[in-house]
C-alpha cells in the first residue's frame, strides 16, 4: 500500500499530462506511468519527442513499478482526485495479468 495526499497525486499527474502521447495505437505512451521507489512516487509521460517526470513524497510499504493510467481513464481519475479530500491509498495487485490498481480515499 502507498499513501499520498489526493491533491499531491493530482498535481503530479497534471505536471506530466501535457507530455503524454495522444496516439492510442501506442498504449504504453498513451498513458501516465507511475512507480514508487525510495519513498517517492514518480509519474512519467512521453510523446516520443518530450518527456516529463514529476515526483512526490509518499508513505509506501514497498517499491513498485509498471503501473499505467491509460489516457481514456485519465479524465475520470483526475476529476476524482480533484474532488477527493484527504489521503489516497494506492493498492497494487501483482498476482494477476494485467496488474490491477485500486485508489481509495481516507478523509
PDB file of C-alpha atoms in Angstrom:
ATOM      1  CA  UNK A   1       0.000   0.000   0.000  1.00  0.00           C
ATOM      2  CA  UNK A   2       1.153   3.511  -0.845  1.00  0.00           C
ATOM      3  CA  UNK A   3      -0.276   6.679   0.734  1.00  0.00           C
ATOM      4  CA  UNK A   4      -0.211  10.190  -0.742  1.00  0.00           C
ATOM      5  CA  UNK A   5      -2.441  13.257  -0.362  1.00  0.00           C
ATOM      6  CA  UNK A   6      -5.051  13.381  -3.126  1.00  0.00           C
ATOM      7  CA  UNK A   7      -4.045  16.946  -4.032  1.00  0.00           C
ATOM      8  CA  UNK A   8      -0.376  15.928  -4.361  1.00  0.00           C
ATOM      9  CA  UNK A   9      -1.180  12.966  -6.622  1.00  0.00           C
ATOM     10  CA  UNK A  10      -3.407  15.206  -8.729  1.00  0.00           C
ATOM     11  CA  UNK A  11      -0.612  17.809  -9.019  1.00  0.00           C
ATOM     12  CA  UNK A  12       1.987  15.212 -10.019  1.00  0.00           C
ATOM     13  CA  UNK A  13      -0.274  13.826 -12.741  1.00  0.00           C
ATOM     14  CA  UNK A  14      -1.144  17.325 -14.001  1.00  0.00           C
ATOM     15  CA  UNK A  15       2.558  18.136 -14.432  1.00  0.00           C
ATOM     16  CA  UNK A  16       3.153  15.274 -16.862  1.00  0.00           C
ATOM     17  CA  UNK A  17      -0.143  15.129 -18.800  1.00  0.00           C
ATOM     18  CA  UNK A  18       0.992  17.649 -21.469  1.00  0.00           C
ATOM     19  CA  UNK A  19       3.788  15.243 -22.434  1.00  0.00           C
ATOM     20  CA  UNK A  20       1.584  12.158 -22.828  1.00  0.00           C
ATOM     21  CA  UNK A  21       1.164  10.842 -26.360  1.00  0.00           C
ATOM     22  CA  UNK A  22      -2.282  11.139 -27.922  1.00  0.00           C
ATOM     23  CA  UNK A  23      -1.579   8.175 -30.215  1.00  0.00           C
ATOM     24  CA  UNK A  24      -3.965   5.480 -28.964  1.00  0.00           C
ATOM     25  CA  UNK A  25      -2.232   2.844 -31.126  1.00  0.00           C
ATOM     26  CA  UNK A  26       0.716   3.047 -28.689  1.00  0.00           C
ATOM     27  CA  UNK A  27      -0.878   2.303 -25.294  1.00  0.00           C
ATOM     28  CA  UNK A  28       2.424   2.358 -23.385  1.00  0.00           C
ATOM     29  CA  UNK A  29       2.992   6.028 -24.154  1.00  0.00           C
ATOM     30  CA  UNK A  30      -0.716   6.899 -24.353  1.00  0.00           C
ATOM     31  CA  UNK A  31      -0.761   6.731 -20.557  1.00  0.00           C
ATOM     32  CA  UNK A  32       0.802   8.058 -17.384  1.00  0.00           C
ATOM     33  CA  UNK A  33       3.405   5.698 -15.914  1.00  0.00           C
ATOM     34  CA  UNK A  34       3.520   5.518 -12.098  1.00  0.00           C
ATOM     35  CA  UNK A  35       6.127   3.922  -9.882  1.00  0.00           C
ATOM     36  CA  UNK A  36       7.281   4.134  -6.282  1.00  0.00           C
ATOM     37  CA  UNK A  37      10.937   3.995  -5.348  1.00  0.00           C
ATOM     38  CA  UNK A  38      12.837   5.027  -2.211  1.00  0.00           C
ATOM     39  CA  UNK A  39       9.904   6.892  -0.658  1.00  0.00           C
ATOM     40  CA  UNK A  40       8.897   8.818  -3.781  1.00  0.00           C
ATOM     41  CA  UNK A  41       6.084   8.389  -6.262  1.00  0.00           C
ATOM     42  CA  UNK A  42       7.192   9.169  -9.813  1.00  0.00           C
ATOM     43  CA  UNK A  43       4.781   9.994 -12.630  1.00  0.00           C
ATOM     44  CA  UNK A  44       6.223   9.948 -16.138  1.00  0.00           C
ATOM     45  CA  UNK A  45       4.789  10.633 -19.584  1.00  0.00           C
ATOM     46  CA  UNK A  46       6.261  10.915 -23.061  1.00  0.00           C
ATOM     47  CA  UNK A  47       5.063  11.593 -26.582  1.00  0.00           C
ATOM     48  CA  UNK A  48       8.345  10.320 -28.120  1.00  0.00           C
ATOM     49  CA  UNK A  49       9.618  13.888 -28.554  1.00  0.00           C
ATOM     50  CA  UNK A  50       9.362  15.203 -24.992  1.00  0.00           C
ATOM     51  CA  UNK A  51       9.378  13.504 -21.603  1.00  0.00           C
ATOM     52  CA  UNK A  52       8.328  14.703 -18.181  1.00  0.00           C
ATOM     53  CA  UNK A  53       8.750  13.197 -14.742  1.00  0.00           C
ATOM     54  CA  UNK A  54       7.324  14.580 -11.534  1.00  0.00           C
ATOM     55  CA  UNK A  55       7.755  13.207  -8.035  1.00  0.00           C
ATOM     56  CA  UNK A  56       6.163  13.457  -4.624  1.00  0.00           C
ATOM     57  CA  UNK A  57       6.942  12.049  -1.194  1.00  0.00           C
ATOM     58  CA  UNK A  58       4.863   9.004  -0.258  1.00  0.00           C
ATOM     59  CA  UNK A  59       4.493   6.537   2.550  1.00  0.00           C
ATOM     60  CA  UNK A  60       4.981   3.164   0.909  1.00  0.00           C
ATOM     61  CA  UNK A  61       5.216  -0.365   2.252  1.00  0.00           C
ATOM     62  CA  UNK A  62       7.215  -1.457  -0.798  1.00  0.00           C
ATOM     63  CA  UNK A  63       8.560  -0.155  -4.086  1.00  0.00           C
ATOM     64  CA  UNK A  64       6.546  -0.914  -7.222  1.00  0.00           C
ATOM     65  CA  UNK A  65       6.675  -0.146 -10.915  1.00  0.00           C
ATOM     66  CA  UNK A  66       4.848  -0.702 -14.225  1.00  0.00           C
ATOM     67  CA  UNK A  67       1.551   0.939 -13.310  1.00  0.00           C
ATOM     68  CA  UNK A  68      -0.110   2.828 -16.147  1.00  0.00           C
ATOM     69  CA  UNK A  69      -3.161   5.077 -16.129  1.00  0.00           C
ATOM     70  CA  UNK A  70      -4.444   4.913 -19.731  1.00  0.00           C
ATOM     71  CA  UNK A  71      -5.399   8.191 -21.400  1.00  0.00           C
ATOM     72  CA  UNK A  72      -9.036   7.128 -21.774  1.00  0.00           C
ATOM     73  CA  UNK A  73      -9.313   6.607 -17.988  1.00  0.00           C
ATOM     74  CA  UNK A  74      -7.271   9.651 -17.002  1.00  0.00           C
ATOM     75  CA  UNK A  75     -10.092  12.258 -17.027  1.00  0.00           C
ATOM     76  CA  UNK A  76     -12.094  10.213 -14.505  1.00  0.00           C
ATOM     77  CA  UNK A  77      -9.052   9.736 -12.253  1.00  0.00           C
ATOM     78  CA  UNK A  78      -8.191  13.447 -12.455  1.00  0.00           C
ATOM     79  CA  UNK A  79     -11.732  14.562 -11.588  1.00  0.00           C
ATOM     80  CA  UNK A  80     -11.919  12.072  -8.733  1.00  0.00           C
ATOM     81  CA  UNK A  81      -8.593  13.264  -7.307  1.00  0.00           C
ATOM     82  CA  UNK A  82      -9.628  16.897  -7.687  1.00  0.00           C
ATOM     83  CA  UNK A  83     -12.761  16.263  -5.619  1.00  0.00           C
ATOM     84  CA  UNK A  84     -11.095  13.949  -3.084  1.00  0.00           C
ATOM     85  CA  UNK A  85     -10.118  15.310   0.309  1.00  0.00           C
ATOM     86  CA  UNK A  86      -7.503  13.551   2.381  1.00  0.00           C
ATOM     87  CA  UNK A  87      -5.062  10.776   1.743  1.00  0.00           C
ATOM     88  CA  UNK A  88      -5.255   8.461  -1.229  1.00  0.00           C
ATOM     89  CA  UNK A  89      -4.011   4.933  -0.788  1.00  0.00           C
ATOM     90  CA  UNK A  90      -2.875   3.051  -3.847  1.00  0.00           C
ATOM     91  CA  UNK A  91      -3.162  -0.724  -3.699  1.00  0.00           C
ATOM     92  CA  UNK A  92      -1.314  -2.774  -6.295  1.00  0.00           C
ATOM     93  CA  UNK A  93      -2.291  -6.384  -7.000  1.00  0.00           C
ATOM     94  CA  UNK A  94       0.625  -8.013  -8.800  1.00  0.00           C
ATOM     95  CA  UNK A  95      -0.572 -11.610  -8.835  1.00  0.00           C
ATOM     96  CA  UNK A  96      -2.703 -11.198 -11.930  1.00  0.00           C
ATOM     97  CA  UNK A  97      -2.188 -10.041 -15.524  1.00  0.00           C
ATOM     98  CA  UNK A  98      -2.656  -7.200 -16.140  1.00  0.00           C
ATOM     99  CA  UNK A  99      -1.701  -5.743 -12.775  1.00  0.00           C
ATOM    100  CA  UNK A 100      -4.647  -4.051 -11.080  1.00  0.00           C
ATOM    101  CA  UNK A 101      -4.529  -0.712  -9.287  1.00  0.00           C
ATOM    102  CA  UNK A 102      -7.083   0.496  -6.777  1.00  0.00           C
ATOM    103  CA  UNK A 103      -7.313   4.029  -5.382  1.00  0.00           C
ATOM    104  CA  UNK A 104      -9.019   4.664  -2.005  1.00  0.00           C
ATOM    105  CA  UNK A 105      -9.520   7.920  -0.092  1.00  0.00           C
ATOM    106  CA  UNK A 106      -9.231   8.243   3.663  1.00  0.00           C
ATOM    107  CA  UNK A 107     -10.526  11.682   4.640  1.00  0.00           C
TER     108      UNK A 107
END
